Amino acid sequence: MTIEFKDVIIQTICRLLTPPIQLYALYVIAHGHYSPGGGFQGGCILGASFILMVIAYDIGEVKRRMAEKMNTIFCSLGVIIYSGIGAICLILGANYLDYGILHKILPVNPVRARALGTLGIEIGVGIAVMAVMISIFLNIASGGEHEGALE
Amino acid sequence: MSILAIIFILTGVFFFTTATIGLLRFPDFYCRMQATGKGDTLGALLSLTGLALYNLHHGFSLPTILVSIKIMFIAIFIFVANPTSTHAITKSGLDCGVEPFTKEEVIR
């Protein structure tokens, strides 16, 4: 049974609430290393804001804002940021993901370098989780066809 | 300040209680959605306002005011999102053909 579900109240509220939700996701990512939260949780909230748009509008609207090509690029960009920071530590002569060694290339002391390295990792994880969440949801919701409204 | 916070929280808990009683005792889907939608929104709003005031009772410094502002952001978010979700659930119920409770069912 297909139900036409276009509701002006839900669409307006979802459009108004999406930017605060995304801002809150960035807050969770940025505060991940000294309060509850982190890359995975923030990425999940970012992905959930796009899923809210899919539910309120349709899949085409979200694909216009976040194309499948960009989504795939983000997906691998997050992994590259994560493993790239780890590999830089490896190149500089420490263990994999041992951020303290980053003070050799950053103009800060080792403690600060460790905090910055963690922030970089969190950003990479957040981007990857957001892209994978959107990709999984679009593929499951549309049966792999990536078009039409939700039924 | 503490007395004001206690009054707010107790009023909020009262509205939560009435919403829960309505959810358990009302006869059909629409009545229950109405009870929970209104009662939960007002209860959460009052409880969170009470918590924000209680957070300030140690004194006004920058961290406590910041925490209170965050709590009020949560209250505003619930104030916008809760009626909308109630509306969405009720409208989808109406579209799927859930029958409203009418006088005939009482007589029958």
XYZ file of C-alpha atoms in Angstrom:
259
model
C 0.000 0.000 0.000
C 1.469 3.317 -1.085
C 0.483 6.330 0.984
C 1.083 9.849 -0.270
C 2.711 11.480 2.743
C 3.531 15.125 2.112
C 2.875 17.185 5.186
C 3.741 20.868 5.392
C 4.177 20.868 9.189
C 6.620 17.963 9.220
C 8.570 19.272 6.233
C 8.919 22.766 7.703
C 9.952 21.535 11.146
C 12.467 19.086 9.695
C 13.923 21.823 7.508
C 14.223 24.136 10.525
C 15.644 21.486 12.846
C 18.268 20.024 10.524
C 20.886 22.839 10.922
C 20.791 22.767 14.778
C 21.093 18.980 14.688
C 24.147 19.196 12.434
C 25.654 21.934 14.623
C 25.128 19.722 17.651
C 26.837 16.853 15.818
C 29.880 19.064 15.204
C 29.830 20.022 18.909
C 29.820 16.337 19.887
C 32.736 15.617 17.533
C 34.791 18.618 18.702
C 34.251 17.891 22.411
C 34.828 14.167 22.030
C 38.126 13.998 23.882
C 37.107 15.720 27.125
C 33.399 15.029 27.473
C 31.057 12.209 26.443
C 30.854 11.911 22.709
C 33.342 11.465 19.928
C 33.698 10.762 16.263
C 31.361 7.818 16.037
C 28.522 9.451 17.974
C 28.846 12.767 16.157
C 28.955 11.004 12.799
C 25.809 9.089 13.712
C 24.002 12.344 14.552
C 25.168 13.903 11.275
C 23.905 10.875 9.352
C 20.634 10.949 11.302
C 20.012 14.543 10.197
C 20.145 13.412 6.571
C 17.912 10.409 7.372
C 15.415 12.879 8.879
C 15.434 14.760 5.568
C 14.805 11.479 3.685
C 11.832 10.733 5.943
C 10.331 14.229 5.654
C 10.975 14.761 1.925
C 12.152 11.984 -0.378
C 15.385 10.400 -1.501
C 15.844 12.783 -4.449
C 15.933 15.802 -2.148
C 18.765 14.314 -0.104
C 20.631 13.140 -3.198
C 20.456 16.716 -4.518
C 22.152 17.967 -1.335
C 24.517 15.022 -0.871
C 25.137 13.232 -4.158
C 26.052 9.557 -4.173
C 29.427 10.400 -5.727
C 30.262 12.880 -2.937
C 29.044 10.346 -0.396
C 31.465 7.707 -1.651
C 34.285 10.263 -1.684
C 33.517 11.279 1.933
C 33.374 7.614 2.875
C 36.947 7.016 1.785
C 38.154 10.491 2.816
C 37.356 9.722 6.447
C 39.305 6.485 6.350
C 42.208 8.273 4.638
C 42.306 10.964 7.375
C 42.243 8.293 10.070
C 44.878 6.005 8.613
C 46.903 8.948 7.282
C 47.398 10.433 10.754
C 48.304 6.966 12.009
C 50.773 6.479 9.169
C 52.382 9.900 9.749
C 53.091 8.804 13.329
C 54.577 5.593 11.936
C 56.781 7.537 9.494
C 58.019 9.876 12.254
C 59.308 6.900 14.218
C 56.623 6.075 16.793
C 53.893 3.447 16.994
C 50.804 3.541 14.785
C 48.384 6.244 16.119
C 50.936 7.420 18.722
C 50.075 11.123 18.316
C 52.645 12.462 20.773
C 55.317 12.223 18.088
C 53.399 14.790 15.991
C 55.135 17.595 17.907
C 58.021 17.150 15.484
C 55.940 18.586 12.598
C 53.459 20.741 14.568
C 54.643 23.872 16.431
C 53.240 22.695 19.805
C 54.399 20.629 22.780
C 53.779 16.811 22.858
C 50.710 17.000 25.140
C 49.008 19.502 22.858
C 50.049 17.450 19.809
C 48.362 14.402 21.357
C 45.086 16.332 21.802
C 45.243 17.660 18.233
C 45.955 14.170 16.868
C 42.938 12.805 18.703
C 40.789 15.606 17.247
C 42.015 14.739 13.745
C 41.159 11.084 14.251
C 37.694 12.022 15.540
C 37.029 14.191 12.475
C 38.054 11.348 10.157
C 35.880 8.830 11.992
C 32.955 11.286 11.994
C 33.111 11.848 8.226
C 33.382 8.120 7.494
C 30.528 7.169 9.843
C 28.235 9.877 8.415
C 28.828 8.796 4.815
C 28.417 5.093 5.578
C 25.199 5.733 7.582
C 23.643 7.681 4.684
C 24.791 5.089 2.168
C 23.412 2.132 4.149
C 20.100 3.889 4.790
C 19.578 4.922 1.148
C 20.409 1.457 -0.123
C 18.131 -0.337 2.326
C 15.240 2.172 2.063
C 15.064 2.157 -1.733
C 16.038 -1.454 -2.366
C 19.240 -0.326 -4.071
C 17.437 1.841 -6.645
C 18.121 5.239 -4.979
C 14.959 6.953 -6.168
C 11.384 7.688 -5.179
C 9.764 8.539 -1.882
C 9.625 6.230 1.075
C 6.528 4.043 1.123
C 15.739 30.072 43.688
C 15.631 26.531 45.072
C 11.946 26.857 46.002
C 11.152 28.089 42.489
C 13.054 25.121 41.022
C 11.193 22.673 43.279
C 7.835 24.161 42.248
C 8.762 23.867 38.551
C 9.982 20.268 38.842
C 6.971 19.154 40.881
C 4.576 20.723 38.359
C 6.467 18.987 35.563
C 6.270 15.636 37.342
C 2.534 16.196 37.847
C 2.058 16.701 34.098
C 4.177 13.610 33.340
C 1.986 11.599 35.717
C -1.243 12.773 34.129
C 0.187 12.037 30.655
C 1.080 8.497 31.728
C -2.348 7.929 33.282
C -3.893 9.201 30.049
C -1.717 6.865 27.989
C -2.795 3.891 30.089
C -6.483 4.686 30.590
C -7.766 6.446 27.449
C -9.819 4.267 25.111
C -8.240 4.669 21.670
C -5.165 5.731 19.701
C -6.060 9.403 19.135
C -6.983 10.118 22.755
C -3.727 8.542 23.906
C -1.665 10.558 21.425
C -3.371 13.737 22.592
C -2.656 12.973 26.250
C 1.005 12.074 25.750
C 1.710 14.802 23.191
C 0.480 17.634 25.376
C 1.400 16.277 28.793
C 4.919 15.185 27.882
C 5.763 18.455 26.154
C 4.652 20.628 29.058
C 6.102 18.245 31.645
C 9.508 18.135 29.964
C 9.500 21.905 29.494
C 8.712 22.588 33.169
C 11.102 19.925 34.493
C 14.000 21.185 32.385
C 13.301 24.794 33.365
C 13.353 23.664 36.987
C 16.670 21.885 36.467
C 18.153 24.964 34.792
C 17.093 27.097 37.780
C 18.372 24.519 40.271
C 21.724 24.507 38.486
C 22.044 28.234 39.249
C 21.415 27.982 43.003
C 25.126 27.765 43.847
C 25.687 31.196 42.347
C 25.994 32.906 39.004
C 29.309 32.017 37.385
C 30.117 31.464 33.720
C 30.131 27.600 33.759
C 26.796 27.275 35.587
C 25.112 29.842 33.341
C 26.490 27.991 30.297
C 25.086 24.680 31.548
C 21.712 26.335 32.195
C 21.652 27.730 28.665
C 22.378 24.244 27.279
C 19.500 22.809 29.317
C 17.205 25.517 27.933
C 18.325 24.589 24.390
C 17.208 21.011 25.102
C 13.874 22.400 26.343
C 13.405 24.434 23.161
C 14.286 21.395 21.034
C 11.707 19.252 22.852
C 9.161 22.089 22.590
C 9.534 22.039 18.784
C 10.107 18.340 18.145
C 7.602 16.635 20.445
C 4.379 18.134 18.979
C 5.725 17.509 15.489
C 6.383 13.836 16.174
C 2.935 13.513 17.765
C 1.435 15.091 14.664
C 3.393 12.728 12.398
C 2.301 9.603 14.303
C -1.330 10.732 14.440
C -1.451 11.644 10.749
C 0.091 8.353 9.689
C -2.453 6.578 11.891
C -5.259 8.496 10.191
C -3.825 7.693 6.752
C -3.546 4.009 7.607
C -7.231 3.962 8.586
C -7.260 3.734 12.372
C -10.893 4.186 13.413
C -11.569 6.985 15.937
C -13.447 6.143 19.106
C -17.083 7.268 18.796
C -20.245 7.351 20.856
C -21.628 4.248 19.143
C -18.842 2.122 20.596
C -19.715 3.301 24.090
C -23.357 2.331 23.614
C -22.451 -1.002 22.032
